[in-house]
Amino acid sequence: MRKILKQLNEEVGVKGSMVVGAEGLVVMAELSDELNDDVVAAMASSTVSSTRKSLSLLGKGVDFTRFILVASQGRIVVVNTEPACLLVITDKNINIDYTLLAIDGAAQRLKKVWKI
Amino acid sequence: MALFGDRKLKLLEDTIEREQSPLNYVNLIKYLQTKGNFDRAYGFAEQAVKDFPHSDELFGLYYPLLKGQLQPQIKQLREAIDTNPSVNAYVQLAEIYKDLREEEEALRLCRQAIEKFTNDDSPYLIIGELRLLRFYKDLLARDGQLARENLEKAFEINPKNYRALLTLSKFYLQIGAVTKANQRLKDLLFFAPEDETIRKLLDTALELEKPSHEDMDILLQNVEVSRALFHTLPGTRTAEQKVVLSPEIFQKPLESLDEVPSIFCLLVCDDEGNLIAHYAEDDVDFNTLYEVASGIYQTVQNSSKKMDLGKFQTNQIDGPFGSIHIVASYPVVYIVFGAPGVYKEIQKFISKVPVNSTGVSYA
């Protein structure tokens, strides 16, 4: 799992990635030095669990497949790889389509890890 | 073609002469770019951003053109960093990226400079200025805090850093830390006693009514919550202030959504998430959707802030329910429930709303 995150972090503009478990707990994180590990981990888990909580109002078991947040200084992409989520933090100035391909690839590899 | 000249270019130039508008500039600049005439495109872009300093679209065209103009300098400085690294080369390059609004690259260069030349004040100054740009743009307390830390560090390393002291003084004045501003202005006067700018700022500090306390964290929080500086000095561009939006201005564009089958529900909110107007198909439970949307909006606002990503702009959530898009076009926030790939329709809708980015209705 760590290898997948490390590989993903080598993509242009990716500042860090982590796996967040079903309960919102951070399973593994690979973040660049510029990110504050504790804050980012706490907020990542809160983002995923709060979003799920809001979506649950749409019906039992309703969940997201992908979540992309864009802010003035960066982005967060979360891909649901059931049972856990892959969360990636990137720069704002990236070719998002290209990075999404890399993120989706990593998500697919993570899904295989779960199956094992 | 050459015999008759470029008619389209002539037409676009004539249009600019008749009516200078962001759209006319955009058309001309884009046309020149497609023709590979980057120098002329840059010339017009430079003029355009001076004439329309609030047009994001023009700045979006201007910065890449400016980067093209600065390419020889960038190349030279990169080579200098590779062959004979000096703090000056790092800082000059960081300044260029700062001017190009490529903040991440500027910050990266400053961090590298700090690693290599720990006792130099310049990289701290640039990081401080970058954070300050963010602070004045988004009015988030954390940016102000980091700007202050870095500028104070620059001052600590070099107590005669005029730029750091002046920037700090203005920052303190504008957030209401009047005593601290006075202190820094006096530090400046010590080695620049005749400086007229400092004298004027000192006069301003004397005229300002002091707030009841000067706790830095509280002052910055006040700015973030009120979305306004304690005092705005001339030349400081800040985030827009609160405006009252009238639901009527959204009515016509909302009615047009009947013809857009990919949008099930569209909520128009203010930037605090309060509902102003909405559109929902007949079989849609819009109250539940508003509840879902409010929760998500609070979450993404919070995440952007706490994860130091700056001001929230957009959010897209895909799932078996379709797509949820939240688009901030401050002071308005649009929340859309629709089919996947609905983003273009949202942009079309937003362009129909007669509100500009400062909340003023065109109607």
Short mmCIF file of C-alpha atoms in Angstrom, two decimals:
data_model
loop_
_atom_site.label_atom_id
_atom_site.label_comp_id
_atom_site.label_asym_id
_atom_site.label_seq_id
_atom_site.Cartn_x
_atom_site.Cartn_y
_atom_site.Cartn_z
CA MET A 1 0.00 0.00 0.00
CA ARG A 2 2.79 2.39 0.91
CA LYS A 3 4.44 1.73 -2.43
CA ILE A 4 1.26 2.72 -4.28
CA LEU A 5 1.04 5.99 -2.32
CA LYS A 6 4.72 6.75 -2.86
CA GLN A 7 4.41 6.15 -6.60
CA LEU A 8 1.37 8.39 -6.76
CA ASN A 9 3.21 11.13 -4.89
CA GLU A 10 5.80 11.20 -7.66
CA GLU A 11 3.20 12.54 -10.09
CA VAL A 12 3.52 16.24 -10.94
CA GLY A 13 1.69 18.43 -8.44
CA VAL A 14 0.81 15.67 -5.97
CA LYS A 15 1.69 16.84 -2.46
CA GLY A 16 0.54 13.82 -0.52
CA SER A 17 -1.82 10.89 -0.42
CA MET A 18 -3.43 8.75 2.22
CA VAL A 19 -5.79 5.86 2.73
CA VAL A 20 -8.77 6.59 4.95
CA GLY A 21 -10.68 3.62 6.37
CA ALA A 22 -14.43 3.08 6.39
CA GLU A 23 -14.76 4.60 9.86
CA GLY A 24 -12.85 7.69 8.81
CA LEU A 25 -9.58 6.61 10.38
CA VAL A 26 -6.33 7.20 8.53
CA VAL A 27 -4.85 3.80 7.62
CA MET A 28 -1.70 5.07 5.96
CA ALA A 29 -0.39 8.47 4.90
CA GLU A 30 2.47 9.66 2.71
CA LEU A 31 2.63 13.44 2.90
CA SER A 32 5.26 15.91 1.76
CA ASP A 33 7.13 17.92 4.39
CA GLU A 34 5.17 21.07 3.64
CA LEU A 35 1.95 19.48 4.91
CA ASN A 36 1.16 19.28 8.58
CA ASP A 37 0.61 15.51 9.04
CA ASP A 38 -1.66 15.71 12.08
CA VAL A 39 -3.92 18.46 10.77
CA VAL A 40 -4.19 16.98 7.28
CA ALA A 41 -4.92 13.48 8.61
CA ALA A 42 -7.57 14.77 11.00
CA MET A 43 -9.21 16.91 8.34
CA ALA A 44 -9.04 14.17 5.71
CA SER A 45 -10.87 11.77 7.95
CA SER A 46 -13.39 14.44 8.94
CA THR A 47 -13.99 15.39 5.27
CA VAL A 48 -14.73 11.81 4.28
CA SER A 49 -16.94 10.98 7.27
CA SER A 50 -18.88 14.29 7.19
CA THR A 51 -19.55 13.94 3.47
CA ARG A 52 -20.81 10.41 3.99
CA LYS A 53 -23.01 11.55 6.83
CA SER A 54 -24.59 14.25 4.65
CA LEU A 55 -25.07 11.85 1.73
CA SER A 56 -26.78 9.32 3.98
CA LEU A 57 -29.75 11.72 4.01
CA LEU A 58 -30.31 10.73 0.39
CA GLY A 59 -30.95 7.14 1.41
CA LYS A 60 -29.46 4.25 3.33
CA GLY A 61 -26.07 3.17 2.05
CA VAL A 62 -25.74 6.03 -0.43
CA ASP A 63 -22.05 6.74 -0.91
CA PHE A 64 -19.86 8.70 -3.28
CA THR A 65 -17.54 7.26 -5.90
CA ARG A 66 -15.39 10.34 -6.35
CA PHE A 67 -15.05 13.67 -4.58
CA ILE A 68 -13.04 16.62 -5.92
CA LEU A 69 -12.56 19.78 -3.91
CA VAL A 70 -10.88 22.78 -5.53
CA ALA A 71 -9.68 25.69 -3.42
CA SER A 72 -7.66 28.77 -4.31
CA GLN A 73 -4.37 27.10 -3.33
CA GLY A 74 -4.88 23.40 -3.92
CA ARG A 75 -7.17 20.45 -4.47
CA ILE A 76 -8.29 17.32 -2.70
CA VAL A 77 -9.38 14.29 -4.66
CA VAL A 78 -11.00 11.36 -2.86
CA VAL A 79 -11.75 8.11 -4.64
CA ASN A 80 -13.88 5.51 -2.95
CA THR A 81 -12.02 2.21 -3.19
CA GLU A 82 -14.39 0.36 -0.86
CA PRO A 83 -14.00 -0.35 1.94
CA ALA A 84 -11.43 2.45 2.25
CA CYS A 85 -10.88 5.72 0.38
CA LEU A 86 -7.82 7.08 -1.37
CA LEU A 87 -7.34 10.77 -0.61
CA VAL A 88 -4.88 12.87 -2.61
CA ILE A 89 -3.78 16.46 -2.07
CA THR A 90 -2.48 18.35 -5.09
CA ASP A 91 -1.30 21.78 -6.17
CA LYS A 92 -3.84 24.06 -7.77
CA ASN A 93 -1.83 24.43 -11.00
CA ILE A 94 -2.05 20.92 -12.37
CA ASN A 95 -3.56 19.27 -15.38
CA ILE A 96 -6.36 17.70 -13.39
CA ASP A 97 -7.38 15.26 -16.13
CA TYR A 98 -3.89 13.82 -16.29
CA THR A 99 -3.58 13.61 -12.50
CA LEU A 100 -7.01 12.00 -12.22
CA LEU A 101 -5.81 9.22 -14.51
CA ALA A 102 -2.90 8.56 -12.18
CA ILE A 103 -5.18 8.72 -9.13
CA ASP A 104 -7.70 6.32 -10.69
CA GLY A 105 -4.84 3.96 -11.53
CA ALA A 106 -3.63 4.03 -7.92
CA ALA A 107 -7.20 3.48 -6.71
CA GLN A 108 -7.52 0.40 -8.91
CA ARG A 109 -4.26 -0.99 -7.51
CA LEU A 110 -5.48 -0.34 -3.97
CA LYS A 111 -8.70 -2.24 -4.69
CA LYS A 112 -6.56 -5.22 -5.65
CA VAL A 113 -4.72 -4.90 -2.34
CA TRP A 114 -8.05 -5.12 -0.48
CA LYS A 115 -8.95 -8.29 -2.37
CA ILE A 116 -5.71 -9.95 -1.25
CA MET B 1 -4.36 36.77 -47.40
CA ALA B 2 -1.21 38.77 -46.75
CA LEU B 3 -2.07 41.06 -49.67
CA PHE B 4 -5.29 42.14 -48.02
CA GLY B 5 -3.88 42.09 -44.49
CA ASP B 6 -5.56 40.29 -41.65
CA ARG B 7 -9.16 41.50 -41.77
CA LYS B 8 -10.23 39.74 -38.61
CA LEU B 9 -7.35 41.27 -36.68
CA LYS B 10 -8.23 44.71 -38.00
CA LEU B 11 -11.85 44.18 -37.00
CA LEU B 12 -10.89 43.08 -33.47
CA GLU B 13 -8.52 46.03 -33.07
CA ASP B 14 -11.19 48.46 -34.30
CA THR B 15 -13.64 46.97 -31.82
CA ILE B 16 -11.19 47.58 -28.97
CA GLU B 17 -10.72 51.15 -30.10
CA ARG B 18 -14.47 51.69 -30.13
CA GLU B 19 -15.28 49.83 -26.95
CA GLN B 20 -12.75 48.70 -24.41
CA SER B 21 -14.30 45.78 -22.54
CA PRO B 22 -12.81 42.61 -21.03
CA LEU B 23 -14.58 40.49 -23.65
CA ASN B 24 -13.22 42.55 -26.55
CA TYR B 25 -9.71 42.34 -25.13
CA VAL B 26 -10.08 38.58 -24.59
CA ASN B 27 -11.14 38.08 -28.22
CA LEU B 28 -8.24 40.09 -29.55
CA ILE B 29 -5.62 38.52 -27.28
CA LYS B 30 -6.82 34.99 -28.03
CA TYR B 31 -6.79 35.69 -31.75
CA LEU B 32 -3.22 37.02 -31.60
CA GLN B 33 -2.21 33.91 -29.64
CA THR B 34 -3.67 31.61 -32.26
CA LYS B 35 -1.65 33.51 -34.86
CA GLY B 36 1.50 33.03 -32.78
CA ASN B 37 1.92 36.78 -32.27
CA PHE B 38 2.71 36.49 -28.57
CA ASP B 39 4.53 39.79 -28.22
CA ARG B 40 1.54 41.80 -29.43
CA ALA B 41 -0.81 39.60 -27.44
CA TYR B 42 1.29 40.38 -24.36
CA GLY B 43 1.17 44.10 -25.11
CA PHE B 44 -2.63 44.08 -25.25
CA ALA B 45 -2.90 41.80 -22.21
CA GLU B 46 -0.69 44.14 -20.19
CA GLN B 47 -2.91 47.07 -21.11
CA ALA B 48 -6.07 45.04 -20.49
CA VAL B 49 -5.21 44.06 -16.91
CA LYS B 50 -4.41 47.70 -16.17
CA ASP B 51 -7.79 48.78 -17.55
CA PHE B 52 -9.72 45.90 -15.95
CA PRO B 53 -7.88 44.86 -12.79
CA HIS B 54 -10.81 42.76 -11.57
CA SER B 55 -11.16 40.52 -14.61
CA ASP B 56 -10.01 36.99 -13.76
CA GLU B 57 -10.29 35.94 -17.38
CA LEU B 58 -7.89 38.66 -18.53
CA PHE B 59 -5.41 37.76 -15.81
CA GLY B 60 -5.73 34.13 -16.89
CA LEU B 61 -4.49 35.18 -20.34
CA TYR B 62 -1.95 37.70 -19.08
CA TYR B 63 0.13 35.49 -16.76
CA PRO B 64 1.10 32.82 -19.32
CA LEU B 65 2.02 35.59 -21.78
CA LEU B 66 4.09 37.33 -19.11
CA LYS B 67 5.79 34.02 -18.37
CA GLY B 68 6.71 33.77 -22.03
CA GLN B 69 8.29 37.23 -21.86
CA LEU B 70 10.24 36.29 -18.73
CA GLN B 71 11.43 32.95 -20.07
CA PRO B 72 15.04 34.05 -20.80
CA GLN B 73 15.39 35.35 -17.25
CA ILE B 74 13.85 32.21 -15.78
CA LYS B 75 16.22 30.04 -17.81
CA GLN B 76 19.24 32.06 -16.75
CA LEU B 77 18.33 31.90 -13.06
CA ARG B 78 17.62 28.16 -13.21
CA GLU B 79 21.06 27.63 -14.71
CA ALA B 80 22.61 29.76 -11.99
CA ILE B 81 20.87 27.66 -9.33
CA ASP B 82 22.10 24.45 -10.94
CA THR B 83 25.68 25.52 -11.42
CA ASN B 84 26.44 28.07 -8.74
CA PRO B 85 23.52 28.33 -6.28
CA SER B 86 23.22 31.61 -4.43
CA VAL B 87 20.45 33.00 -2.29
CA ASN B 88 20.05 35.83 -4.80
CA ALA B 89 19.32 33.44 -7.67
CA TYR B 90 16.73 31.57 -5.59
CA VAL B 91 15.08 34.75 -4.41
CA GLN B 92 15.03 36.42 -7.84
CA LEU B 93 13.44 33.35 -9.37
CA ALA B 94 10.95 33.09 -6.52
CA GLU B 95 10.05 36.76 -7.07
CA ILE B 96 9.39 36.05 -10.73
CA TYR B 97 7.09 33.16 -9.86
CA LYS B 98 5.42 35.33 -7.25
CA ASP B 99 4.69 37.94 -9.93
CA LEU B 100 3.39 35.18 -12.19
CA ARG B 101 1.07 34.08 -9.35
CA GLU B 102 2.71 30.63 -9.39
CA GLU B 103 2.82 30.58 -5.63
CA GLU B 104 3.66 26.91 -5.17
CA GLU B 105 6.81 27.22 -7.25
CA ALA B 106 7.80 30.45 -5.50
CA LEU B 107 7.29 28.80 -2.10
CA ARG B 108 9.25 25.73 -3.16
CA LEU B 109 12.21 27.89 -4.20
CA CYS B 110 12.07 29.85 -0.94
CA ARG B 111 12.03 26.64 1.10
CA GLN B 112 15.06 25.37 -0.83
CA ALA B 113 16.81 28.69 -0.23
CA ILE B 114 16.08 28.49 3.51
CA GLU B 115 17.51 24.97 3.64
CA LYS B 116 20.72 26.09 1.97
CA PHE B 117 21.10 29.59 3.38
CA THR B 118 19.47 29.45 6.79
CA ASN B 119 20.51 32.90 7.94
CA ASP B 120 19.24 34.91 5.02
CA ASP B 121 16.16 37.05 5.48
CA SER B 122 15.03 37.29 1.81
CA PRO B 123 13.29 33.89 1.43
CA TYR B 124 11.31 34.55 4.61
CA LEU B 125 10.31 37.94 3.25
CA ILE B 126 8.98 36.41 0.04
CA ILE B 127 7.09 33.64 1.85
CA GLY B 128 5.61 36.33 4.09
CA GLU B 129 4.57 38.42 1.10
CA LEU B 130 3.05 35.40 -0.65
CA ARG B 131 1.04 34.55 2.43
CA LEU B 132 0.00 38.16 2.72
CA LEU B 133 -1.28 38.16 -0.87
CA ARG B 134 -3.41 35.16 0.05
CA PHE B 135 -4.53 36.85 3.24
CA TYR B 136 -5.69 40.03 1.53
CA LYS B 137 -7.39 37.95 -1.17
CA ASP B 138 -9.22 35.42 1.00
CA LEU B 139 -9.13 37.09 4.44
CA LEU B 140 -8.37 33.79 6.19
CA ALA B 141 -6.79 34.08 9.64
CA ARG B 142 -4.27 31.30 9.05
CA ASP B 143 -2.74 33.08 6.05
CA GLY B 144 -2.37 36.23 8.13
CA GLN B 145 -0.74 34.27 10.92
CA LEU B 146 1.80 32.64 8.58
CA ALA B 147 2.48 35.93 6.81
CA ARG B 148 3.23 37.54 10.14
CA GLU B 149 5.49 34.70 11.31
CA ASN B 150 7.60 34.82 8.15
CA LEU B 151 7.84 38.60 7.98
CA GLU B 152 8.80 38.78 11.65
CA LYS B 153 11.43 36.11 11.00
CA ALA B 154 12.85 38.21 8.14
CA PHE B 155 12.97 41.19 10.52
CA GLU B 156 14.57 39.10 13.25
CA ILE B 157 17.37 38.00 10.90
CA ASN B 158 17.80 41.46 9.44
CA PRO B 159 16.43 44.28 11.63
CA LYS B 160 17.09 46.71 8.77
CA ASN B 161 14.93 44.88 6.25
CA TYR B 162 12.92 47.89 5.11
CA ARG B 163 10.49 45.90 2.95
CA ALA B 164 9.68 43.41 5.73
CA LEU B 165 9.16 46.18 8.27
CA LEU B 166 7.01 48.28 5.98
CA THR B 167 4.89 45.27 4.97
CA LEU B 168 4.52 44.26 8.60
CA SER B 169 3.55 47.78 9.66
CA LYS B 170 0.84 47.96 6.99
CA PHE B 171 -0.39 44.49 7.89
CA TYR B 172 -0.62 45.35 11.60
CA LEU B 173 -2.42 48.60 10.85
CA GLN B 174 -4.93 46.87 8.62
CA ILE B 175 -5.84 44.15 11.12
CA GLY B 176 -6.11 46.62 14.00
CA ALA B 177 -2.85 45.83 15.84
CA VAL B 178 -2.21 49.56 16.11
CA THR B 179 0.35 49.42 18.94
CA LYS B 180 2.37 46.79 17.12
CA ALA B 181 2.17 48.84 13.90
CA ASN B 182 3.47 51.91 15.75
CA GLN B 183 6.32 49.86 17.14
CA ARG B 184 7.38 48.59 13.72
CA LEU B 185 7.01 52.04 12.15
CA LYS B 186 9.30 53.44 14.82
CA ASP B 187 11.78 50.64 14.08
CA LEU B 188 11.70 51.88 10.50
CA LEU B 189 12.15 55.52 11.42
CA PHE B 190 15.29 54.57 13.30
CA PHE B 191 17.13 53.94 10.04
CA ALA B 192 14.89 55.85 7.62
CA PRO B 193 14.01 59.01 9.57
CA GLU B 194 13.09 61.10 6.52
CA ASP B 195 10.82 58.53 4.90
CA GLU B 196 7.54 60.19 3.96
CA THR B 197 5.62 56.90 3.60
CA ILE B 198 6.45 55.97 7.18
CA ARG B 199 5.43 59.39 8.47
CA LYS B 200 2.08 59.10 6.70
CA LEU B 201 1.51 55.62 8.13
CA LEU B 202 2.36 56.90 11.60
CA ASP B 203 -0.22 59.64 11.16
CA THR B 204 -2.77 57.03 10.11
CA ALA B 205 -1.93 54.93 13.16
CA LEU B 206 -2.48 57.96 15.41
CA GLU B 207 -5.83 58.73 13.82
CA LEU B 208 -7.15 55.17 14.11
CA GLU B 209 -9.36 54.28 17.01
CA LYS B 210 -7.60 51.52 18.90
CA PRO B 211 -9.52 48.27 19.30
CA SER B 212 -10.31 47.12 22.86
CA HIS B 213 -7.50 44.54 22.75
CA GLU B 214 -4.66 43.67 20.42
CA ASP B 215 -4.47 39.91 20.69
CA MET B 216 -3.18 38.89 17.27
CA ASP B 217 -5.22 35.67 17.00
CA ILE B 218 -8.44 37.42 17.94
CA LEU B 219 -7.78 40.30 15.54
CA LEU B 220 -7.16 37.87 12.69
CA GLN B 221 -10.26 35.89 13.58
CA ASN B 222 -12.26 39.13 13.55
CA VAL B 223 -11.06 39.83 10.03
CA GLU B 224 -11.97 36.32 8.90
CA VAL B 225 -15.43 36.40 10.44
CA SER B 226 -16.35 39.94 9.39
CA ARG B 227 -14.63 39.46 6.01
CA ALA B 228 -13.29 42.95 6.29
CA LEU B 229 -10.03 44.52 7.39
CA PHE B 230 -10.03 46.71 10.49
CA HIS B 231 -8.69 49.50 8.28
CA THR B 232 -7.99 49.34 4.55
CA LEU B 233 -5.00 51.28 3.32
CA PRO B 234 -5.14 52.67 -0.24
CA GLY B 235 -4.00 50.14 -2.82
CA THR B 236 -4.95 47.04 -0.83
CA ARG B 237 -7.27 44.72 -2.74
CA THR B 238 -9.24 42.52 -0.43
CA ALA B 239 -11.94 39.90 -0.67
CA GLU B 240 -15.41 41.20 -1.26
CA GLN B 241 -17.49 42.24 1.70
CA LYS B 242 -20.87 40.94 2.63
CA VAL B 243 -23.67 41.98 0.30
CA VAL B 244 -27.36 41.36 0.41
CA LEU B 245 -28.51 39.37 -2.60
CA SER B 246 -32.01 39.69 -3.87
CA PRO B 247 -33.75 36.43 -4.93
CA GLU B 248 -35.45 38.24 -7.84
CA ILE B 249 -32.26 38.52 -9.86
CA PHE B 250 -32.02 34.72 -10.03
CA GLN B 251 -35.64 34.13 -10.99
CA LYS B 252 -35.36 34.33 -14.76
CA PRO B 253 -32.23 32.18 -15.08
CA LEU B 254 -33.81 29.64 -12.68
CA GLU B 255 -36.95 29.43 -14.82
CA SER B 256 -34.82 28.63 -17.86
CA LEU B 257 -33.68 25.43 -16.12
CA ASP B 258 -36.96 23.78 -17.11
CA GLU B 259 -35.26 23.27 -20.46
CA VAL B 260 -32.16 21.63 -18.94
CA PRO B 261 -33.07 18.01 -18.15
CA SER B 262 -29.63 17.22 -16.70
CA ILE B 263 -30.21 19.56 -13.72
CA PHE B 264 -32.69 18.20 -11.14
CA CYS B 265 -32.22 20.85 -8.52
CA LEU B 266 -30.23 24.06 -8.22
CA LEU B 267 -29.85 25.94 -4.96
CA VAL B 268 -28.63 29.51 -4.87
CA CYS B 269 -27.06 30.34 -1.52
CA ASP B 270 -25.00 33.12 -0.03
CA ASP B 271 -21.45 32.32 1.02
CA GLU B 272 -22.62 31.27 4.47
CA GLY B 273 -24.85 28.62 2.91
CA ASN B 274 -28.16 30.44 3.47
CA LEU B 275 -30.68 29.69 0.77
CA ILE B 276 -31.63 32.63 -1.46
CA ALA B 277 -33.49 31.00 -4.34
CA HIS B 278 -33.90 27.57 -5.84
CA TYR B 279 -35.09 25.43 -8.71
CA ALA B 280 -36.28 21.84 -8.32
CA GLU B 281 -38.03 19.40 -10.59
CA ASP B 282 -41.55 18.47 -9.43
CA ASP B 283 -40.66 15.06 -8.01
CA VAL B 284 -37.57 16.29 -6.15
CA ASP B 285 -37.59 16.67 -2.37
CA PHE B 286 -35.71 19.93 -2.34
CA ASN B 287 -35.69 20.30 1.47
CA THR B 288 -33.71 17.08 1.85
CA LEU B 289 -31.34 18.12 -0.91
CA TYR B 290 -30.79 21.46 0.81
CA GLU B 291 -29.98 19.65 4.04
CA VAL B 292 -27.49 17.38 2.23
CA ALA B 293 -25.97 20.34 0.41
CA SER B 294 -25.65 22.47 3.57
CA GLY B 295 -23.76 19.67 5.34
CA ILE B 296 -21.39 19.17 2.44
CA TYR B 297 -20.84 22.89 1.96
CA GLN B 298 -19.86 23.31 5.62
CA THR B 299 -17.51 20.34 5.29
CA VAL B 300 -15.72 21.57 2.21
CA GLN B 301 -15.41 25.12 3.56
CA ASN B 302 -13.91 23.76 6.73
CA SER B 303 -11.56 21.37 4.93
CA SER B 304 -10.25 24.08 2.58
CA LYS B 305 -9.52 26.34 5.51
CA LYS B 306 -8.02 23.86 7.95
CA MET B 307 -5.96 22.01 5.35
CA ASP B 308 -4.46 25.32 4.27
CA LEU B 309 -5.79 25.04 0.73
CA GLY B 310 -7.04 28.63 0.61
CA LYS B 311 -10.53 29.76 -0.22
CA PHE B 312 -13.05 27.16 -1.34
CA GLN B 313 -13.91 27.31 -5.05
CA THR B 314 -15.66 24.18 -6.30
CA ASN B 315 -16.63 20.71 -5.20
CA GLN B 316 -17.85 17.81 -7.28
CA ILE B 317 -19.21 14.62 -5.79
CA ASP B 318 -20.12 11.73 -8.05
CA GLY B 319 -22.05 8.65 -7.05
CA PRO B 320 -25.04 6.49 -7.87
CA PHE B 321 -27.22 9.56 -7.18
CA GLY B 322 -25.61 11.46 -10.09
CA SER B 323 -23.43 14.49 -9.49
CA ILE B 324 -23.44 17.17 -6.86
CA HIS B 325 -21.60 20.35 -7.79
CA ILE B 326 -20.92 23.23 -5.47
CA VAL B 327 -19.56 26.27 -7.28
CA ALA B 328 -18.53 29.37 -5.37
CA SER B 329 -18.87 32.52 -7.41
CA TYR B 330 -18.53 34.79 -4.40
CA PRO B 331 -20.65 36.16 -2.90
CA VAL B 332 -22.99 33.57 -4.44
CA VAL B 333 -22.68 29.80 -4.04
CA TYR B 334 -24.51 27.50 -6.45
CA ILE B 335 -25.30 23.93 -5.47
CA VAL B 336 -26.47 21.66 -8.24
CA PHE B 337 -27.84 18.15 -8.19
CA GLY B 338 -27.77 16.69 -11.65
CA ALA B 339 -26.64 14.06 -14.08
CA PRO B 340 -22.91 13.36 -14.52
CA GLY B 341 -21.19 15.88 -16.78
CA VAL B 342 -23.54 18.71 -15.89
CA TYR B 343 -20.74 21.20 -15.25
CA LYS B 344 -21.06 23.02 -18.60
CA GLU B 345 -24.75 23.62 -17.97
CA ILE B 346 -23.90 25.12 -14.58
CA GLN B 347 -21.41 27.51 -16.17
CA LYS B 348 -24.03 28.53 -18.70
CA PHE B 349 -26.50 29.14 -15.90
CA ILE B 350 -24.02 31.24 -13.91
CA SER B 351 -23.25 33.37 -16.95
CA LYS B 352 -26.95 34.24 -17.17
CA VAL B 353 -27.12 35.56 -13.62
CA PRO B 354 -26.84 39.34 -13.59
CA VAL B 355 -24.50 39.55 -10.58
CA ASN B 356 -20.82 40.36 -10.80
CA SER B 357 -18.13 39.02 -8.49
CA THR B 358 -18.66 41.82 -6.00
CA GLY B 359 -22.32 40.98 -5.64
CA VAL B 360 -23.59 43.99 -7.50
CA SER B 361 -26.57 43.31 -9.69
CA TYR B 362 -26.34 44.46 -13.30
CA ALA B 363 -30.12 44.71 -13.45
#
